[in-house]
Short mmCIF file of C-alpha atoms in Angstrom, two decimals:
data_model
loop_
_atom_site.label_atom_id
_atom_site.label_comp_id
_atom_site.label_asym_id
_atom_site.label_seq_id
_atom_site.Cartn_x
_atom_site.Cartn_y
_atom_site.Cartn_z
CA MET A 1 240.81 16.95 182.45
CA GLU A 2 237.93 14.62 183.31
CA GLY A 3 234.91 16.30 184.62
CA ALA A 4 236.03 19.83 183.43
CA SER A 5 233.08 22.02 182.52
CA TYR A 6 233.30 22.34 178.81
CA VAL A 7 232.62 20.51 175.74
CA ASN A 8 235.11 17.99 174.29
CA ILE A 9 234.91 17.98 170.40
CA ASP A 10 235.83 15.11 168.37
CA ARG A 11 238.86 15.85 166.32
CA LYS A 12 237.55 14.12 163.29
CA ASP A 13 234.64 16.87 163.30
CA ILE A 14 237.21 19.64 162.90
CA SER A 15 238.74 20.47 159.36
CA VAL A 16 241.56 23.05 160.06
CA GLY A 17 241.95 25.68 157.36
CA PRO A 18 244.58 28.56 156.84
CA VAL A 19 246.32 30.51 159.64
CA ILE A 20 244.53 33.61 160.62
CA SER A 21 247.12 34.87 163.17
CA SER A 22 250.00 33.65 165.35
CA GLY A 23 250.95 35.09 168.80
CA ALA A 24 252.75 34.36 172.03
CA CYS A 25 254.33 31.06 172.88
CA ARG A 26 254.12 30.09 169.11
CA ASN A 27 250.31 29.45 169.43
CA LYS A 28 248.53 30.11 165.95
CA VAL A 29 244.84 30.72 165.19
CA CYS A 30 243.29 29.00 162.22
CA ARG A 31 240.08 29.18 160.40
CA ALA A 32 238.33 25.85 160.45
CA THR A 33 235.08 24.04 159.65
CA TRP A 34 233.17 22.28 162.42
CA THR A 35 230.86 19.58 161.10
CA LEU A 36 227.78 19.11 163.14
CA ALA A 37 224.96 16.68 162.96
CA SER A 38 223.22 18.37 160.14
CA SER A 39 225.41 21.34 159.07
CA GLU A 40 228.87 22.80 158.94
CA LYS A 41 229.94 25.84 160.91
CA THR A 42 232.79 28.12 160.28
CA VAL A 43 234.93 28.59 163.49
CA ALA A 44 238.26 29.77 164.81
CA VAL A 45 240.55 27.18 166.23
CA LYS A 46 243.59 28.16 168.51
CA VAL A 47 246.17 25.54 168.19
CA CYS A 48 247.96 25.57 171.56
CA ASN A 49 251.63 25.06 171.83
CA ASN A 50 251.18 25.35 175.65
CA PHE A 51 247.69 24.46 176.76
CA HIS A 52 246.37 25.94 179.90
CA GLU A 53 243.16 24.57 181.13
CA ASP A 54 242.36 27.69 183.17
CA GLU A 55 241.86 29.83 179.84
CA VAL A 56 238.99 27.39 178.62
CA LEU A 57 237.51 27.25 182.23
CA ILE A 58 237.22 30.88 182.13
CA LEU A 59 235.90 30.97 178.64
CA ALA A 60 233.28 28.36 179.55
CA LYS A 61 231.93 30.69 182.23
CA LEU A 62 231.70 33.75 180.27
CA LYS A 63 228.52 34.24 178.22
CA HIS A 64 228.19 37.88 176.88
CA ALA A 65 227.48 39.55 173.62
CA ASN A 66 230.87 41.18 173.49
CA VAL A 67 232.89 38.06 174.53
CA ILE A 68 234.05 35.63 171.81
CA GLU A 69 231.87 32.58 172.06
CA PHE A 70 233.59 29.39 173.20
CA PHE A 71 232.30 26.13 171.74
CA GLY A 72 234.69 23.45 173.24
CA VAL A 73 238.10 21.74 173.21
CA VAL A 74 239.81 19.25 170.96
CA LYS A 75 242.10 16.83 172.79
CA PRO A 76 245.25 15.58 171.21
CA ALA A 77 244.93 12.15 169.38
CA SER A 78 248.64 11.59 169.64
CA ALA A 79 251.83 12.67 171.26
CA ILE A 80 252.53 15.01 168.13
CA ASP A 81 249.06 16.46 168.24
CA SER A 82 248.12 19.78 170.11
CA TYR A 83 245.18 20.84 172.08
CA MET A 84 242.78 23.09 170.05
CA ILE A 85 240.40 25.63 171.52
CA VAL A 86 237.18 26.22 169.23
CA THR A 87 235.54 29.55 169.31
CA GLU A 88 233.34 31.76 167.31
CA TYR A 89 234.76 33.04 164.08
CA ALA A 90 235.06 36.76 163.56
CA GLU A 91 234.94 37.57 159.82
CA GLN A 92 236.83 40.94 159.94
CA GLY A 93 239.71 39.68 162.15
CA SER A 94 241.24 41.78 165.05
CA LEU A 95 240.55 45.50 165.57
CA TYR A 96 244.29 46.00 165.10
CA ASP A 97 244.00 44.54 161.64
CA VAL A 98 240.99 46.47 160.75
CA ILE A 99 242.59 49.80 161.73
CA ARG A 100 245.67 48.93 159.76
CA GLN A 101 243.59 47.97 156.69
CA HIS A 102 241.67 51.22 156.70
CA ARG A 103 244.47 53.62 157.98
CA ASP A 104 244.53 55.73 154.91
CA ASN A 105 240.93 56.69 155.33
CA TRP A 106 240.35 56.27 158.98
CA PRO A 107 238.71 59.58 159.93
CA GLU A 108 235.84 58.65 157.44
CA TYR A 109 235.77 54.87 158.37
CA ARG A 110 235.74 55.46 162.09
CA GLN A 111 232.82 57.99 161.99
CA ASN A 112 230.09 55.62 162.40
CA ARG A 113 231.98 52.96 164.16
CA TRP A 114 234.28 53.94 166.83
CA MET A 115 231.66 54.76 169.49
CA ARG A 116 229.85 51.58 169.12
CA TRP A 117 233.19 49.69 169.38
CA ALA A 118 234.19 51.71 172.33
CA GLN A 119 231.02 50.77 174.09
CA ASP A 120 231.12 47.11 173.02
CA GLY A 121 234.77 46.75 174.45
CA ALA A 122 233.93 48.56 177.60
CA LYS A 123 230.76 46.28 178.18
CA ALA A 124 233.04 43.29 177.74
CA LEU A 125 235.44 44.24 180.40
CA GLU A 126 232.68 45.43 182.83
CA TYR A 127 231.16 41.94 182.50
CA ILE A 128 234.57 40.27 182.96
CA HIS A 129 235.28 42.41 186.13
CA GLN A 130 231.70 41.76 187.40
CA LYS A 131 232.61 38.05 187.26
CA GLY A 132 235.66 38.59 189.35
CA TYR A 133 238.34 38.39 186.77
CA GLN A 134 241.06 40.46 185.14
CA HIS A 135 241.75 39.98 181.41
CA GLY A 136 245.40 40.93 181.87
CA ASP A 137 246.21 41.54 178.22
CA VAL A 138 243.88 44.10 176.91
CA LYS A 139 244.87 45.29 173.50
CA SER A 140 243.53 45.74 169.92
CA PRO A 141 244.82 42.49 168.67
CA ASN A 142 242.72 40.72 171.37
CA TYR A 143 239.56 42.50 170.18
CA LEU A 144 237.71 40.77 167.28
CA VAL A 145 235.27 42.42 164.78
CA THR A 146 232.46 40.39 163.50
CA HIS A 147 230.70 40.69 160.18
CA ASP A 148 228.11 43.07 161.67
CA ASP A 149 230.82 45.26 163.30
CA THR A 150 230.28 44.02 166.83
CA LEU A 151 233.53 44.11 168.90
CA LYS A 152 234.35 41.00 170.97
CA ILE A 153 237.20 40.34 173.41
CA CYS A 154 239.19 37.10 173.20
CA ASP A 155 242.40 35.47 174.30
CA PHE A 156 242.08 34.74 178.22
CA GLY A 157 245.45 32.97 178.28
CA ILE A 158 246.64 35.04 181.29
CA SER A 159 243.36 36.03 182.81
CA ARG A 160 242.84 35.29 186.55
CA LYS A 161 240.46 35.48 189.35
CA TRP A 162 241.02 38.82 191.35
CA ASP A 163 244.33 40.49 191.56
CA PHE A 164 247.41 38.55 190.36
CA THR A 165 251.07 38.94 189.50
CA ILE A 166 252.86 38.03 186.23
CA SER A 167 256.17 38.10 184.71
CA THR A 168 257.20 41.02 182.35
CA VAL A 169 258.39 38.32 179.95
CA THR A 170 254.94 36.85 179.74
CA ASN A 171 253.48 40.09 178.62
CA ARG A 172 256.37 41.16 176.27
CA GLY A 173 254.14 41.54 173.05
CA SER A 174 251.90 43.82 174.85
CA TYR A 175 254.26 46.69 176.01
CA PRO A 176 252.41 49.46 174.19
CA TRP A 177 249.19 48.76 176.11
CA MET A 178 250.63 47.99 179.59
CA ALA A 179 249.94 50.00 182.63
CA PRO A 180 252.77 51.32 184.48
CA GLU A 181 252.46 49.02 187.36
CA VAL A 182 252.36 45.84 184.98
CA PHE A 183 256.02 46.79 183.69
CA GLY A 184 257.51 45.76 187.10
CA ASN A 185 261.11 46.84 187.39
CA VAL A 186 262.18 46.26 183.64
CA ALA A 187 265.84 46.75 183.68
CA ASP A 188 266.69 45.87 180.01
CA ASP A 189 264.57 44.53 177.35
CA SER A 190 267.39 42.34 175.97
CA LYS A 191 267.38 40.35 179.20
CA SER A 192 264.69 37.86 179.91
CA GLU A 193 264.40 38.77 183.49
CA ARG A 194 261.28 37.50 185.13
CA LYS A 195 260.09 40.55 187.08
CA PRO A 196 256.96 40.17 189.12
CA CYS A 197 254.19 42.81 188.56
CA LYS A 198 250.82 43.30 189.84
CA VAL A 199 247.63 43.16 187.59
CA THR A 200 244.23 44.44 188.73
CA THR A 201 240.97 45.49 187.01
CA LYS A 202 242.47 49.15 186.89
CA SER A 203 245.43 47.72 184.74
CA ASP A 204 242.78 46.71 182.05
CA VAL A 205 241.27 50.07 182.36
CA PHE A 206 244.73 51.84 181.55
CA SER A 207 245.11 49.31 178.56
CA TYR A 208 241.60 49.95 177.30
CA GLY A 209 242.35 53.63 177.27
CA VAL A 210 244.98 52.76 174.73
CA VAL A 211 242.62 50.89 172.76
CA ILE A 212 240.13 53.65 172.64
CA TRP A 213 243.14 55.95 171.48
CA GLU A 214 243.61 53.44 168.60
CA MET A 215 239.97 53.70 167.63
CA ILE A 216 240.09 57.46 167.31
CA SER A 217 243.62 57.94 166.00
CA GLY A 218 243.81 54.97 163.45
CA LYS A 219 247.39 54.61 164.55
CA ALA A 220 249.43 51.99 166.38
CA PRO A 221 250.58 53.06 169.93
CA TYR A 222 254.45 53.81 170.14
CA PRO A 223 255.26 52.35 166.70
CA ASP A 224 258.97 54.09 166.91
CA LYS A 225 259.77 52.40 170.47
CA VAL A 226 260.54 49.04 171.70
CA GLY A 227 259.60 47.78 175.15
CA PHE A 228 262.40 49.23 177.35
CA HIS A 229 261.90 52.63 175.67
CA ILE A 230 258.11 52.30 176.14
CA TYR A 231 258.81 51.63 179.85
CA LYS A 232 261.08 54.73 180.22
CA ALA A 233 258.40 56.93 178.52
CA VAL A 234 255.23 55.52 180.43
CA VAL A 235 256.77 54.78 183.71
CA GLU A 236 259.75 57.14 184.37
CA ARG A 237 258.68 60.15 182.26
CA ASN A 238 254.90 59.70 182.68
CA GLU A 239 254.46 60.23 178.97
CA ARG A 240 251.06 59.55 177.40
CA LEU A 241 249.70 59.21 173.87
CA GLN A 242 248.37 62.47 172.27
CA ILE A 243 244.85 62.88 171.14
CA PRO A 244 244.47 64.10 167.60
CA CYS A 245 243.52 67.71 167.69
CA ASP A 246 241.10 67.22 164.66
CA PHE A 247 239.16 64.74 166.59
CA PRO A 248 235.54 66.14 167.07
CA GLU A 249 235.21 65.30 170.64
CA HIS A 250 238.74 66.23 171.43
CA GLN A 251 238.26 67.78 174.85
CA GLN A 252 235.76 65.06 176.15
CA ILE A 253 237.84 62.04 175.03
CA SER A 254 240.89 63.73 176.37
CA ASP A 255 239.33 63.98 179.83
CA LEU A 256 238.24 60.36 179.71
CA LEU A 257 241.54 58.95 178.70
CA SER A 258 243.41 61.09 181.13
CA LYS A 259 241.44 59.56 183.93
CA CYS A 260 242.12 56.03 182.47
CA TRP A 261 245.90 56.86 182.21
CA GLN A 262 246.48 57.92 185.82
CA ALA A 263 249.75 56.59 187.15
CA ASN A 264 248.14 55.51 190.41
CA TYR A 265 245.86 52.66 189.38
CA LYS A 266 243.50 53.42 192.39
CA GLU A 267 242.69 56.79 190.75
CA ARG A 268 241.41 55.16 187.47
CA PRO A 269 237.70 54.95 186.76
CA SER A 270 235.85 51.72 186.81
CA MET A 271 234.47 50.30 183.55
CA GLN A 272 230.96 51.38 184.74
CA LYS A 273 232.15 54.98 184.85
CA ILE A 274 233.74 54.74 181.30
CA LEU A 275 230.60 53.49 179.99
CA ARG A 276 228.69 56.38 181.41
CA ASP A 277 231.20 58.77 180.09
CA LEU A 278 231.01 57.28 176.74
CA ALA A 279 227.36 57.65 176.78
CA ASP A 280 227.62 61.34 177.79
CA ILE A 281 230.00 61.87 174.80
CA GLU A 282 227.77 60.15 172.50
CA ASN A 283 224.72 62.34 173.49
CA GLY A 284 226.82 65.40 173.59
CA GLN A 285 226.03 66.05 177.23
CA ARG A 286 229.12 65.99 179.46
CA LYS A 287 228.41 65.85 183.25
CA THR A 288 229.60 68.57 185.46
CA VAL A 289 229.17 66.93 188.74
CA GLY A 290 232.34 64.97 189.68
CA THR A 291 233.67 61.66 188.71
CA SER A 292 232.36 59.24 191.29
CA ASP A 293 230.99 55.86 190.49
CA ASN A 294 227.61 56.52 192.48
CA VAL A 295 224.52 55.37 191.15
CA PRO A 296 222.48 57.98 189.18
CA ASP A 297 219.60 59.60 191.06
CA ALA A 298 217.02 58.20 188.73
CA VAL A 299 217.66 54.67 189.91
CA ALA A 300 218.65 55.46 193.31
CA GLY A 301 215.45 54.86 195.01
CA PRO A 302 211.63 54.51 194.60
CA GLN A 303 209.71 57.51 193.04
CA THR A 304 206.35 58.65 194.16
CA THR A 305 204.98 59.91 190.78
CA PRO A 306 201.42 58.58 190.07
CA GLY A 307 202.62 56.50 187.04
CA VAL A 308 205.33 54.80 188.76
CA GLN A 309 203.12 54.19 191.70
CA GLN A 310 200.69 52.35 189.23
CA GLN A 311 203.35 50.51 188.02
CA THR A 312 204.44 49.24 191.45
CA ASP A 313 200.87 48.34 192.34
CA ALA A 314 200.58 46.28 189.11
CA MET A 315 203.81 44.41 190.07
CA GLN A 316 202.65 43.72 193.58
CA HIS A 317 199.35 42.46 192.15
CA PHE A 318 201.38 39.97 189.93
CA MET A 319 203.64 38.83 192.84
CA SER A 320 200.84 38.21 195.11
CA GLN A 321 199.39 35.74 192.80
CA GLU A 322 202.53 34.11 191.52
CA GLU A 323 203.21 30.28 191.51
CA PRO A 324 204.22 28.57 194.82
CA LYS A 325 207.96 28.98 195.92
CA GLU A 326 208.73 25.15 195.64
CA LYS A 327 207.23 24.98 192.17
CA ARG A 328 209.21 28.06 191.00
CA GLN A 329 212.38 26.74 192.50
CA LYS A 330 211.88 23.37 190.63
CA ARG A 331 211.22 25.24 187.37
CA MET A 332 214.13 27.60 187.63
CA GLU A 333 216.52 24.53 188.30
CA GLU A 334 215.30 22.93 185.00
CA THR A 335 215.66 26.21 183.04
CA GLU A 336 219.21 26.24 184.33
CA GLY A 337 219.94 23.11 182.66
CA THR A 338 222.31 23.09 179.58
CA ASN A 339 222.36 21.41 176.29
CA ALA A 340 225.76 19.96 175.22
CA ALA A 341 224.73 20.19 171.56
CA THR A 342 224.64 23.79 171.80
CA GLY A 343 227.85 24.39 173.37
CA GLY A 344 226.51 24.78 176.94
CA ILE A 345 224.00 27.50 176.08
CA PRO A 346 221.09 27.37 178.60
CA THR A 347 217.79 25.92 177.26
CA THR A 348 214.16 26.14 178.31
CA THR A 349 212.92 22.64 178.81
CA ALA A 350 209.37 21.50 177.83
CA ALA A 351 208.93 20.46 181.39
CA ALA A 352 209.74 23.92 182.64
CA ALA A 353 207.17 25.25 180.08
CA ALA A 354 204.67 22.85 181.23
CA GLN A 355 204.93 24.02 184.75
CA LEU A 356 203.94 27.61 183.88
CA GLN A 357 200.48 28.65 184.91
CA PRO A 358 198.42 31.19 183.20
CA LEU A 359 198.76 34.66 184.65
CA PRO A 360 195.95 36.31 186.70
CA GLN A 361 194.01 39.02 184.99
CA LEU A 362 195.74 42.28 185.11
CA PRO A 363 193.61 45.10 186.66
CA GLN A 364 192.01 47.47 184.08
CA THR A 365 194.56 50.09 184.44
CA ARG A 366 196.53 51.94 181.83
CA MET A 367 200.13 52.14 182.67
CA PRO A 368 201.57 55.58 181.66
CA THR A 369 205.03 54.93 180.12
CA HIS A 370 207.62 56.91 177.94
CA ARG A 371 205.85 55.61 174.93
CA THR A 372 202.97 58.12 175.49
CA GLN A 373 203.53 61.35 173.59
CA PRO A 374 201.20 64.14 172.44
CA ASN A 375 199.75 64.07 168.94
CA ASP A 376 199.02 67.00 166.63
CA SER A 377 195.59 67.46 168.02
CA GLY A 378 196.78 67.85 171.49
CA GLY A 379 195.45 64.57 172.77
CA ASP A 380 197.51 61.58 173.81
CA LYS A 381 199.06 59.06 171.34
CA ASN A 382 199.33 55.89 173.09
CA SER A 383 201.28 52.83 172.03
CA ASN A 384 197.90 51.04 171.91
CA GLU A 385 197.37 52.59 168.58
CA ASN A 386 199.88 50.33 167.27
CA PRO A 387 199.69 47.30 169.51
CA THR A 388 202.05 45.00 167.25
CA GLY A 389 205.19 44.47 168.97
CA THR A 390 204.21 46.21 172.27
CA LEU A 391 204.93 44.53 175.53
CA ASP A 392 202.57 45.24 178.40
CA ASP A 393 203.32 44.53 182.04
CA ARG A 394 201.43 41.21 181.82
CA SER A 395 203.55 40.09 179.09
CA LEU A 396 206.88 41.29 180.70
CA TYR A 397 206.09 39.31 183.80
CA GLY A 398 205.42 36.24 181.92
CA ILE A 399 208.86 36.59 180.20
CA SER A 400 210.47 37.30 183.55
CA ARG A 401 209.63 33.62 184.51
CA TYR A 402 211.41 32.10 181.65
CA ILE A 403 214.77 34.04 182.19
CA ALA A 404 217.34 31.94 183.88
CA PRO A 405 219.53 33.71 186.73
CA ARG A 406 222.75 33.32 184.76
CA ASP A 407 221.20 35.27 181.81
CA LEU A 408 219.84 38.27 183.61
CA LEU A 409 223.28 40.42 184.02
CA PRO A 410 224.43 39.90 180.35
CA LEU A 411 220.75 40.59 179.27
CA SER A 412 220.41 43.63 181.26
CA LEU A 413 223.54 44.99 179.78
CA GLN A 414 222.53 44.07 176.37
CA LEU A 415 219.22 46.01 176.94
CA GLY A 416 221.31 49.24 177.86
CA LEU A 417 221.05 49.03 181.49
CA SER A 418 224.31 49.85 183.55
CA SER A 419 225.72 47.48 186.13
CA ALA A 420 224.94 50.06 188.73
CA GLU A 421 221.20 49.96 187.76
CA PHE A 422 221.29 46.17 187.87
CA SER A 423 222.94 46.18 191.40
CA GLN A 424 220.25 48.59 192.48
CA VAL A 425 217.47 46.39 191.42
CA GLU A 426 219.13 43.50 193.10
CA ALA A 427 219.40 45.59 196.32
CA ASP A 428 215.79 46.41 196.05
CA HIS A 429 214.41 42.88 195.70
CA PRO A 430 216.87 40.63 197.39
CA GLN A 431 216.24 36.77 197.10
CA ASP A 432 213.24 37.47 194.69
CA PHE A 433 214.71 36.74 191.17
CA VAL A 434 211.29 36.94 189.23
CA ARG A 435 210.65 40.39 190.75
CA GLN A 436 214.25 41.48 189.78
CA THR A 437 213.64 40.40 186.40
CA PHE A 438 210.35 42.15 185.88
CA SER A 439 211.69 45.39 187.32
CA ILE A 440 214.56 45.26 184.75
CA LEU A 441 212.42 44.74 181.93
CA VAL A 442 209.91 47.35 182.70
CA MET A 443 212.90 49.86 183.23
CA TRP A 444 214.12 48.88 179.58
CA ARG A 445 210.72 49.02 177.96
CA ASN A 446 209.80 52.40 179.58
CA ASN A 447 212.90 53.98 178.15
CA LEU A 448 212.49 52.78 174.68
CA PRO A 449 211.73 55.32 171.86
CA HIS A 450 208.09 55.23 170.83
CA ASP A 451 208.54 53.78 167.33
CA VAL A 452 210.75 50.83 168.36
CA ASN A 453 209.16 47.31 168.02
CA GLN A 454 209.72 46.12 171.65
CA LYS A 455 209.20 42.39 170.82
CA GLU A 456 211.74 42.57 168.02
CA ALA A 457 214.21 44.43 170.10
CA PHE A 458 213.90 42.00 172.97
CA CYS A 459 214.53 39.08 170.81
CA VAL A 460 217.53 40.63 169.43
CA ALA A 461 218.87 41.00 172.90
CA LEU A 462 218.11 37.49 173.74
CA GLU A 463 220.06 36.25 170.79
CA LYS A 464 223.10 38.45 171.65
CA VAL A 465 223.27 36.85 175.07
CA GLY A 466 222.98 33.33 173.70
CA ARG A 467 219.38 32.69 174.25
CA LYS A 468 218.35 32.08 170.74
CA ASP A 469 216.04 29.32 171.75
CA LEU A 470 214.07 31.69 173.83
CA ALA A 471 214.06 34.33 171.20
CA MET A 472 212.65 31.90 168.71
CA GLN A 473 209.96 30.70 171.10
CA LEU A 474 208.90 34.21 172.01
CA ALA A 475 208.86 35.44 168.34
CA ASN A 476 206.76 32.37 167.26
CA ARG A 477 203.92 32.76 169.84
CA SER A 478 201.83 35.32 171.53
CA PHE A 479 203.45 37.16 174.39
CA GLU A 480 200.15 37.51 175.93
CA LEU A 481 199.73 33.66 176.36
CA ILE A 482 203.06 33.07 178.13
#
């Protein structure tokens, strides 16, 4: 345990309250109060009957808006005490419980929620898979709903790096969500036979299809079947859950879930593809050109339009006058530092800020963006008419120098970019992190609606990925002076 990369919380600082839920291996989750230096924080505490350090080591590495936030571990004070895992508290409980509570009026309740939840849950899995992990137990009880209806995944008790095998007994409570390959060779549910079975990222995809089905149907999967009978239906008879006929996007969601539920796991889509399909459904624009995971043409390579060329020229101007490599490396190492008092959230140090030099003057060139639209008189209505909240290239480049490498991928996803777009930018600018960051921020800004306050939107995204420190810093000072 010594030297593990997570925070150890003093047991006397945690006041355990009522039980919220109980699960496998007699573990239970309680609401608790964590007493900090000058305040109290409501948290969730998992009291572990069987503590596995792997779970907290994984949690400590995952920082994403749709992954439950991990604060630390409470060690046993005596032989009769248990380890406790301290995490963010989600006020509404699990997605499974929310659906059950609102089942009577689910069509109305889901109307403004299901798509956001579906995308939240998919973003969480996309991020986890990008990190090289499989969750291994994707189901609605393992998705939590916060006070603002954000969906976050939790319970990494059987998560692993890369593909792995588990016992069917380990996952017994998850039969309704399990992919065919995860059942192994189940012979009889009454026997505790330990049958090995393979888990991959595509096993998570199958299970997530069931979670989406729950979101749109408002029902529990296979409520009239027990484990062995679910195995017979899913594996031997290749049966699948039925999409409600009265669901508005019936055909589109049927197409998506049929891909997720392919018997051959190799034929299932990636989470990136699922996110793109969900976006198409949301926009009412189904794609008609295949199902590959190829990067969209819009981000496949450099463009040669005059506006984009001006943008490229401006970026080259900035890069040609950036700080020396040695100074930048030292600054980024300091920025990567963590503050134990904030549960491991990266902070921007005063020393790092002190090293930042004023930026060179931007050439007097107006950069055309998506924010420029015609007005009633036939002229251009440029964002300069309402400069409050606007981020120009100079500001974005300054911000890029504050973003730590570990934050860029989750921030990109929070800003609405796909992992494919992120990978393309990495490929376009290898070994140049500031250039990568600047390119991503420009891409995000240029696709924002005209009436969005860019500063506020960016600060919200920073807070979502755990960079509240930087969001506050940016909100309280002029972006142009960064």
